[in-house]
Coordinates of C-alpha atoms and ligand atoms in Angstrom, one line a residue:
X1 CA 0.0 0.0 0.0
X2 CA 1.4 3.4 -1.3
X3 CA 1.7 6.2 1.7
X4 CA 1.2 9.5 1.1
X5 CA 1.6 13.0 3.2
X6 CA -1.0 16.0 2.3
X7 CA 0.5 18.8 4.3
X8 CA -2.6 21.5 4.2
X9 CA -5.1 18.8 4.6
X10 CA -7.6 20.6 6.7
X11 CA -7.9 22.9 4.1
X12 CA -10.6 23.2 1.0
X13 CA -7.5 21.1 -2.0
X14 CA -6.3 19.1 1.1
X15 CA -9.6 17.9 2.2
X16 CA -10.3 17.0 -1.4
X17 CA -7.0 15.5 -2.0
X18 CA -7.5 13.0 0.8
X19 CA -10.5 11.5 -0.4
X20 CA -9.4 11.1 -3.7
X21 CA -6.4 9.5 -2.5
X22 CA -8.3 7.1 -0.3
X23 CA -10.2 5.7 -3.0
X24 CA -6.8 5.4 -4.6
X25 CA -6.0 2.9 -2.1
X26 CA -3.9 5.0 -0.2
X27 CA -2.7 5.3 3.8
X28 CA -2.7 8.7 4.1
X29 CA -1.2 11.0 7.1
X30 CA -2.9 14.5 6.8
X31 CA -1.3 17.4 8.6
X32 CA -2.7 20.9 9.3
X33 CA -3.1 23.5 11.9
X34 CA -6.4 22.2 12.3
X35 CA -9.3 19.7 11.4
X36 CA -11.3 20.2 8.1
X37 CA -14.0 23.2 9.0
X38 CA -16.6 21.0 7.1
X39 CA -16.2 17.3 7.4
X40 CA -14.3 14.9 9.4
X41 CA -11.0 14.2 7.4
X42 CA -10.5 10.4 5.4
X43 CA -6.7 10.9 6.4
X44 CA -6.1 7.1 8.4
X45 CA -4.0 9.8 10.3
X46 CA -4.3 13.3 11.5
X47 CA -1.0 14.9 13.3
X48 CA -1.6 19.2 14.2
X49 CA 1.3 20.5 13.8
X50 CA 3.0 24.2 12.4
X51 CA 5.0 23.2 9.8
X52 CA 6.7 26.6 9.6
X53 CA 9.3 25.2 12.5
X54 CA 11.6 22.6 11.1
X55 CA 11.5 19.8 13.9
X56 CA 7.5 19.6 13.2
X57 CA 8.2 19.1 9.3
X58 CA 10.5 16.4 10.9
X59 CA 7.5 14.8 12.6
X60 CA 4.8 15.3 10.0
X61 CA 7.7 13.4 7.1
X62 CA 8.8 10.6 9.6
X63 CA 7.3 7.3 10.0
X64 CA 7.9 4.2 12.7
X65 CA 8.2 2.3 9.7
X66 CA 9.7 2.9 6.4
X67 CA 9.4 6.5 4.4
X68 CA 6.3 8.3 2.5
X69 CA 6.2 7.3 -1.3
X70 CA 4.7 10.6 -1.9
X71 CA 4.2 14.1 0.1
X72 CA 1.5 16.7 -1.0
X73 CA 2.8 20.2 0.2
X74 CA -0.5 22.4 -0.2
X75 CA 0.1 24.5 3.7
X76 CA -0.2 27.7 3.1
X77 CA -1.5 31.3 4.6
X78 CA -3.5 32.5 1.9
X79 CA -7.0 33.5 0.9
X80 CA -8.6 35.4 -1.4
X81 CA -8.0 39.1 -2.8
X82 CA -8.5 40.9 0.6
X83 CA -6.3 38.3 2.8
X84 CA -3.5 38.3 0.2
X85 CA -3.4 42.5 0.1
X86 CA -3.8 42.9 3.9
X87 CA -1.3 40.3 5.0
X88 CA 1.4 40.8 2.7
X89 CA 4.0 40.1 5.8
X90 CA 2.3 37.1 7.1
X91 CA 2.0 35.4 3.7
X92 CA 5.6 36.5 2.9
X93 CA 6.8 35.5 6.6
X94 CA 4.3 32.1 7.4
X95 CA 5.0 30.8 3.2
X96 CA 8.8 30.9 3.3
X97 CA 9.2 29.2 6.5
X98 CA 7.1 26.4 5.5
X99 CA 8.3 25.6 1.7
X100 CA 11.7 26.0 3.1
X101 CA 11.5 23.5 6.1
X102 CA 9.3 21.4 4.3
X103 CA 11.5 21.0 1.0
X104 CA 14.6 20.9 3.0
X105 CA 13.6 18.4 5.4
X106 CA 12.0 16.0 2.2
X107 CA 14.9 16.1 0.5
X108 CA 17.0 15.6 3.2
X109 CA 14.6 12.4 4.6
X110 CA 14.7 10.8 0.9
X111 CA 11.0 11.6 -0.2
X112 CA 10.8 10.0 -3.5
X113 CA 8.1 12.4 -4.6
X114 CA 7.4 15.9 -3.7
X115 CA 4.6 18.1 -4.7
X116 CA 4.5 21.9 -4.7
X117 CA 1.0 23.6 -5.0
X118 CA 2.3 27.1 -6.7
X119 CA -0.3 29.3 -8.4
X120 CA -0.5 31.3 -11.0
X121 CA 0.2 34.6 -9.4
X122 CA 3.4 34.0 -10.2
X123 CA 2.8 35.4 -13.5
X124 CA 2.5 39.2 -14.2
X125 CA -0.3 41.4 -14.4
X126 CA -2.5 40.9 -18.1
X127 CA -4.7 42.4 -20.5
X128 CA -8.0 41.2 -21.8
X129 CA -7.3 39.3 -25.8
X130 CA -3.4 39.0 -24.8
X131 CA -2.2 35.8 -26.2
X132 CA -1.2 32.7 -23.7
X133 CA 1.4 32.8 -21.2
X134 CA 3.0 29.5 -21.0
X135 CA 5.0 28.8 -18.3
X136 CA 8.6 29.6 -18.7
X137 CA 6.9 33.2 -19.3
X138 CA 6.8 34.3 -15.7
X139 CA 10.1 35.0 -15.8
X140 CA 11.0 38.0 -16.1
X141 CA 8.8 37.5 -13.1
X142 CA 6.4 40.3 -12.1
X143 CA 3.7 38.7 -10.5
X144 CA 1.2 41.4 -9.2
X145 CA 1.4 40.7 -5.0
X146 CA 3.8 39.7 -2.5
X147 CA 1.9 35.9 -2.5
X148 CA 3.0 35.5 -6.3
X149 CA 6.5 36.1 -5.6
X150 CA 6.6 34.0 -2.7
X151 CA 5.4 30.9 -5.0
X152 CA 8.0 31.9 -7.1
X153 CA 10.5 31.4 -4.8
X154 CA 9.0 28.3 -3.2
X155 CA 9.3 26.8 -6.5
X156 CA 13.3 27.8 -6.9
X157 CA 13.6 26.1 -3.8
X158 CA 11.8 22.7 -4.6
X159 CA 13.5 22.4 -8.1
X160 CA 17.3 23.4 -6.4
X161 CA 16.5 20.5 -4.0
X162 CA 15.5 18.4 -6.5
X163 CA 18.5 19.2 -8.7
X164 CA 20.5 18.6 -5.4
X165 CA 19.0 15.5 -4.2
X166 CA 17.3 13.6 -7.1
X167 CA 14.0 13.9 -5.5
X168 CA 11.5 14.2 -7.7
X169 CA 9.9 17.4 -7.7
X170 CA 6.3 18.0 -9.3
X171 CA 5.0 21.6 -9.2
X172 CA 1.8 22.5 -10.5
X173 CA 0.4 26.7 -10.9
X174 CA -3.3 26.3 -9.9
X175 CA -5.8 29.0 -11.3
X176 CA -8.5 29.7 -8.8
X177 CA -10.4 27.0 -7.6
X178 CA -13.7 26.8 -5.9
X179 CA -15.6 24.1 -5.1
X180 CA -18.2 22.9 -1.5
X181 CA -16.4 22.7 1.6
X182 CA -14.1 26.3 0.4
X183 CA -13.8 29.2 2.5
X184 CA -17.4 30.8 2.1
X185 CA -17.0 33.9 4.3
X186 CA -14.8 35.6 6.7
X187 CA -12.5 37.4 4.6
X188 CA -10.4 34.2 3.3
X189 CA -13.0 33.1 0.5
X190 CA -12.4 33.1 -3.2
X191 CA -14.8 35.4 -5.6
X192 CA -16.8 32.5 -6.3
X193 CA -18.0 31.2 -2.7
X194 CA -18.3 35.0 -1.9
X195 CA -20.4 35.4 -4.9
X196 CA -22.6 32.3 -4.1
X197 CA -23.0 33.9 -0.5
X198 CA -24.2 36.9 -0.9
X199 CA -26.7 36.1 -3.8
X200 CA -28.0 33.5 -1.3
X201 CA -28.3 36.1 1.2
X202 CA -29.8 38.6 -1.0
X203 CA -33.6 39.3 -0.9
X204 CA -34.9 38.7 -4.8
X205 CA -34.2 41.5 -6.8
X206 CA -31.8 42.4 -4.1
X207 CA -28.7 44.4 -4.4
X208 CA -25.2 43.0 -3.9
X209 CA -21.6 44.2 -3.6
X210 CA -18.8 43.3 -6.1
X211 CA -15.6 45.0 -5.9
X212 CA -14.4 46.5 -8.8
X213 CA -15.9 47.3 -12.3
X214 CA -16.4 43.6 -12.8
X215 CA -14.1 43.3 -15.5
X216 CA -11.8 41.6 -14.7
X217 CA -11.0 37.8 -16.5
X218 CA -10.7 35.1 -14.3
X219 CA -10.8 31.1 -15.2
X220 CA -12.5 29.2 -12.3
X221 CA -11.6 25.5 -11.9
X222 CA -14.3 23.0 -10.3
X223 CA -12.1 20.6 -7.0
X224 CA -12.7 17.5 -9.0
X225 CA -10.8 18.3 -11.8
X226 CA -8.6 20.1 -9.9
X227 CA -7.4 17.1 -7.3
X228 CA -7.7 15.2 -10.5
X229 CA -5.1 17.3 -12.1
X230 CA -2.5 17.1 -9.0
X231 CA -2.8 13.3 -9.5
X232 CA -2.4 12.8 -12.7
X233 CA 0.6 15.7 -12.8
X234 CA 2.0 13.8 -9.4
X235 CA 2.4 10.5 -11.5
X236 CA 3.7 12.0 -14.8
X237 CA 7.0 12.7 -16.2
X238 CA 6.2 16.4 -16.4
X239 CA 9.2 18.5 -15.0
X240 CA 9.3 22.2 -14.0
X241 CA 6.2 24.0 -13.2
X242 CA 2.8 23.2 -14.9
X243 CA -0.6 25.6 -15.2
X244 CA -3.6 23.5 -14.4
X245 CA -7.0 25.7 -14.8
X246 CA -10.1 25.7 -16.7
X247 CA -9.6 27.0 -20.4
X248 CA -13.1 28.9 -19.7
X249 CA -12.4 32.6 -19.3
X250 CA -15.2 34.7 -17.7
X251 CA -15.2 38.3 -16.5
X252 CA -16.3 38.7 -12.6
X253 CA -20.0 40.2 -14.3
X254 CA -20.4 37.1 -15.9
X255 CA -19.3 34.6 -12.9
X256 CA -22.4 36.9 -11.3
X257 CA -24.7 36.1 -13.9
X258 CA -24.5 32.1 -13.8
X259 CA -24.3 32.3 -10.2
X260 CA -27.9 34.4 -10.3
X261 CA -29.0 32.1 -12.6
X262 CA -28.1 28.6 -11.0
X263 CA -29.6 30.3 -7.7
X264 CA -32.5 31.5 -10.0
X265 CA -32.4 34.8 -8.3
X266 CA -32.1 37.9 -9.8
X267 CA -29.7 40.4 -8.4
X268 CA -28.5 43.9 -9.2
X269 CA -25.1 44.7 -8.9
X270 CA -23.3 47.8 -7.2
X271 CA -19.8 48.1 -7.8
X272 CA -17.4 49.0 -4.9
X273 CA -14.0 49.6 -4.7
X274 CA -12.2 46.9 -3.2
X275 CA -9.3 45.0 -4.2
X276 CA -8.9 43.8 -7.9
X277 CA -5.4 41.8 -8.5
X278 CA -4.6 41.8 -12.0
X279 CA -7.0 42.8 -14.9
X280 CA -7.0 39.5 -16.8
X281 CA -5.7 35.9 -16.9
X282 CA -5.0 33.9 -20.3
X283 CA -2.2 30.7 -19.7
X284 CA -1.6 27.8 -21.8
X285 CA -2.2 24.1 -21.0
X286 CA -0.5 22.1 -23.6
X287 CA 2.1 21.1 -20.3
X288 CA -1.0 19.4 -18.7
X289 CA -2.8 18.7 -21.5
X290 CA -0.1 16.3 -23.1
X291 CA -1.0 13.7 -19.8
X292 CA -4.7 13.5 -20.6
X293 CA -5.8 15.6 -18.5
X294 CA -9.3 18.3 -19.2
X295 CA -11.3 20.2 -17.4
X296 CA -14.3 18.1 -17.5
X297 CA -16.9 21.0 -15.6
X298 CA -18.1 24.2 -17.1
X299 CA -18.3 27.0 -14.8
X300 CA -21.7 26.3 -15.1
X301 CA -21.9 22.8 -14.3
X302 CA -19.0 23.4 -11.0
X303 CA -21.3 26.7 -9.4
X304 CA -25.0 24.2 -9.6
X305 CA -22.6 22.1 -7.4
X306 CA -21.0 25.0 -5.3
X307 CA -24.0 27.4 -5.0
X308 CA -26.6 24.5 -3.1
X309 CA -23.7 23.8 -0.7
X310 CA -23.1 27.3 0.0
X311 CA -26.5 28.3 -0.1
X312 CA -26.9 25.4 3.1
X313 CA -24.4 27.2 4.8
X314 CA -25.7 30.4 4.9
X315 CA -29.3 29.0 6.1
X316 CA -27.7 26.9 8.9
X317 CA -25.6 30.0 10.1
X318 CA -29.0 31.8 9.8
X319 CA -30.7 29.4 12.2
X320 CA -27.8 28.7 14.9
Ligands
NAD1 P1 -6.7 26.6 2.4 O1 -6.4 27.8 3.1 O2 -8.0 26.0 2.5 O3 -5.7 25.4 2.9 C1 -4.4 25.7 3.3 C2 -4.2 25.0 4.7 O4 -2.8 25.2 5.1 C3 -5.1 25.5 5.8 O5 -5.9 24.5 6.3 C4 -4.2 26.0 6.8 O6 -4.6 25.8 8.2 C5 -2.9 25.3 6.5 N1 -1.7 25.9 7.1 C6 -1.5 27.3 7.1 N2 -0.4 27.5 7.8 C7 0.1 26.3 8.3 C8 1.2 26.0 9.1 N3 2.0 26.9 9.6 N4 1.3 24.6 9.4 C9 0.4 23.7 9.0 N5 -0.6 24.0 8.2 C10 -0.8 25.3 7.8 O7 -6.2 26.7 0.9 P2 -6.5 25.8 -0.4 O8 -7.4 26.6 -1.2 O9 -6.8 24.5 0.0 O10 -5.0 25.9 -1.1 C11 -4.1 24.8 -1.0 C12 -2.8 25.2 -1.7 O11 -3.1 25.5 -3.0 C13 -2.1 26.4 -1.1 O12 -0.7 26.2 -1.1 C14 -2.5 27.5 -2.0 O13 -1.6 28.6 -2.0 C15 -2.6 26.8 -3.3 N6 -3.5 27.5 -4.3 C16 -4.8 27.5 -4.1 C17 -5.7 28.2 -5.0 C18 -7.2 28.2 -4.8 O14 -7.8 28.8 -5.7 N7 -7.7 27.6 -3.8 C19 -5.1 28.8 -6.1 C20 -3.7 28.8 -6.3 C21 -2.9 28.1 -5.4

């Protein structure tokens, strides 16, 4: 039986992750700060633990017997565009500690297989029709906040040790994902659980908030496909860093309009100013793509998903 680490796994991708490695056939060891908010983890093994010090990366990596075929690095202080502009210094400070310890300490313990959950703020700032970026085109690197560049130099890190040690190093640059069991308030969530939210607690023909003009392009990718991208890209030959995302680009007004229409509510808008990030996102996939692997959910098809779990949320907070 193949053992597996997900570092991050009582997070949204790590929660995810778990399960799908289960029904892999899997023993897997989650480790987190906490428990998943939403559901009791399927991890055969749960250790809490801050993996920014180096002696609990030690502990999460070691086993009585034997060593980890494969460790799934996806800890992380991050959220959505207000967490990643208001903590620049925790990102910077918590990220760095824990890709470095982690990485380090892998390497060191002989981890046969290593995988980095980067992202694709790595890449810099876009216009709407620009062609694709592939991914040797973040560098020149100017990705558009302080979370970008830490990826960036997460990813140095985990392809010098893998240079260094032979370990095998797969990285992957994840558009946004979104998906139940996600942040869905508090200042953490993504645009599409906050979206979901406050349609389902607006009144019909009610008024929400959306910051920004609502222009800017954004691909949203459903969990499924995501966790089935990791995978597949975790098992592959692939070397270097690799975009996984949905090649459906919508603008945030559109992402509004299938979420009032799955909730089959409508809504006006009233744009505020908040935080934006960059004006528009266009990357290739041939990398991924040359595995097998496809989106198989429309944005569509992921919110009817999202949008009833969300939805349940809201009413159960509403009646606690
Ligand atoms: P998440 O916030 O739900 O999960 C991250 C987990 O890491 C949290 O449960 C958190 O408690 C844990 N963590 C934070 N600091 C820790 C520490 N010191 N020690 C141990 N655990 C710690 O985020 P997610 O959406 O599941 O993202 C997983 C990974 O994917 C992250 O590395 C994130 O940067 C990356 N990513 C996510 C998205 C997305 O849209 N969700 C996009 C790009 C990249």
């Amino acid at each position: 039986m193949k053992k597996a680490l997900v570092t991050g796994a009582g997070g949204f991708i790590g929660t995810h992750l778990v399960r799908k490695l289960k029904k892999e056939g899997y023993w897997v060891r989650g480790v987190d700060l906490k428990y998943p908010k939403f559901s009791i983890s399927d991890a055969d093994d749960f250790l809490i633990l801050d993996l920014r010090e180096e002696e609990n990366c030690r502990k999460a990596l070691s086993l009585s017997e034997g060593k980890f075929d494969e460790v799934y690095q996806l800890a992380a202080d991050m959220g959505g565009l207000g967490f990643i502009h208001s903590a620049e210094t925790d990102i910077l400070h918590n990220n760095v500690l824990i890709n470095v310890h982690m990485t380090h300490t892998a390497a060191e313990m002989g981890i046969p297989r290593y995988f980095f959950s980067s992202s694709v703020c790595v890449y810099r700032d876009m216009m709407p029709g620009e062609p694709e970026l592939k991914e040797e085109e973040a560098i020149p690197a100017h990705p558009n906040n302080e979370y970008g560049w830490e990826k960036l130099y997460a990813e140095r890190v985990a392809l010098a040790y893998a240079r260094a040690s032979g370990m095998k190093v797969r990285i992957a640059r994840f558009q946004n994902c979104y998906g139940p069991e996600g942040e869905w308030e508090g200042g953490r969530e993504k645009a599409p659980a906050a979206i979901c939210r406050k349609i389902a607690e607006a009144e019909p023909e009610g008024v929400i908030e959306v910051w920004g003009d609502g222009t800017a392009v954004r691909s949203y990718t459903y969990i499924d496909d995501m966790v089935e991208g990791i995978f597949m890209l975790m098992h592959s030959d692939l070397e270097g860093p690799v975009n996984i995302g949905s090649p459906e680009y919508v603008s945030v007004n559109e992402l509004v309009q299938v979420v009032s229409e799955v909730a089959g509510k409508k809504v006006r808008v009233k744009h505020v100013e908040g935080p934006v990030g960059v004006h528009s996102r266009n990357f290739s996939n041939e990398k991924i793509y040359s595995i097998g692997w496809r989106a198989k959910f429309s944005l569509r098809d992921g919110i009817s998903l999202t949008y009833p779990w969300v939805e349940s949320q809201v009413k159960k907070k509403k009646a606690s």
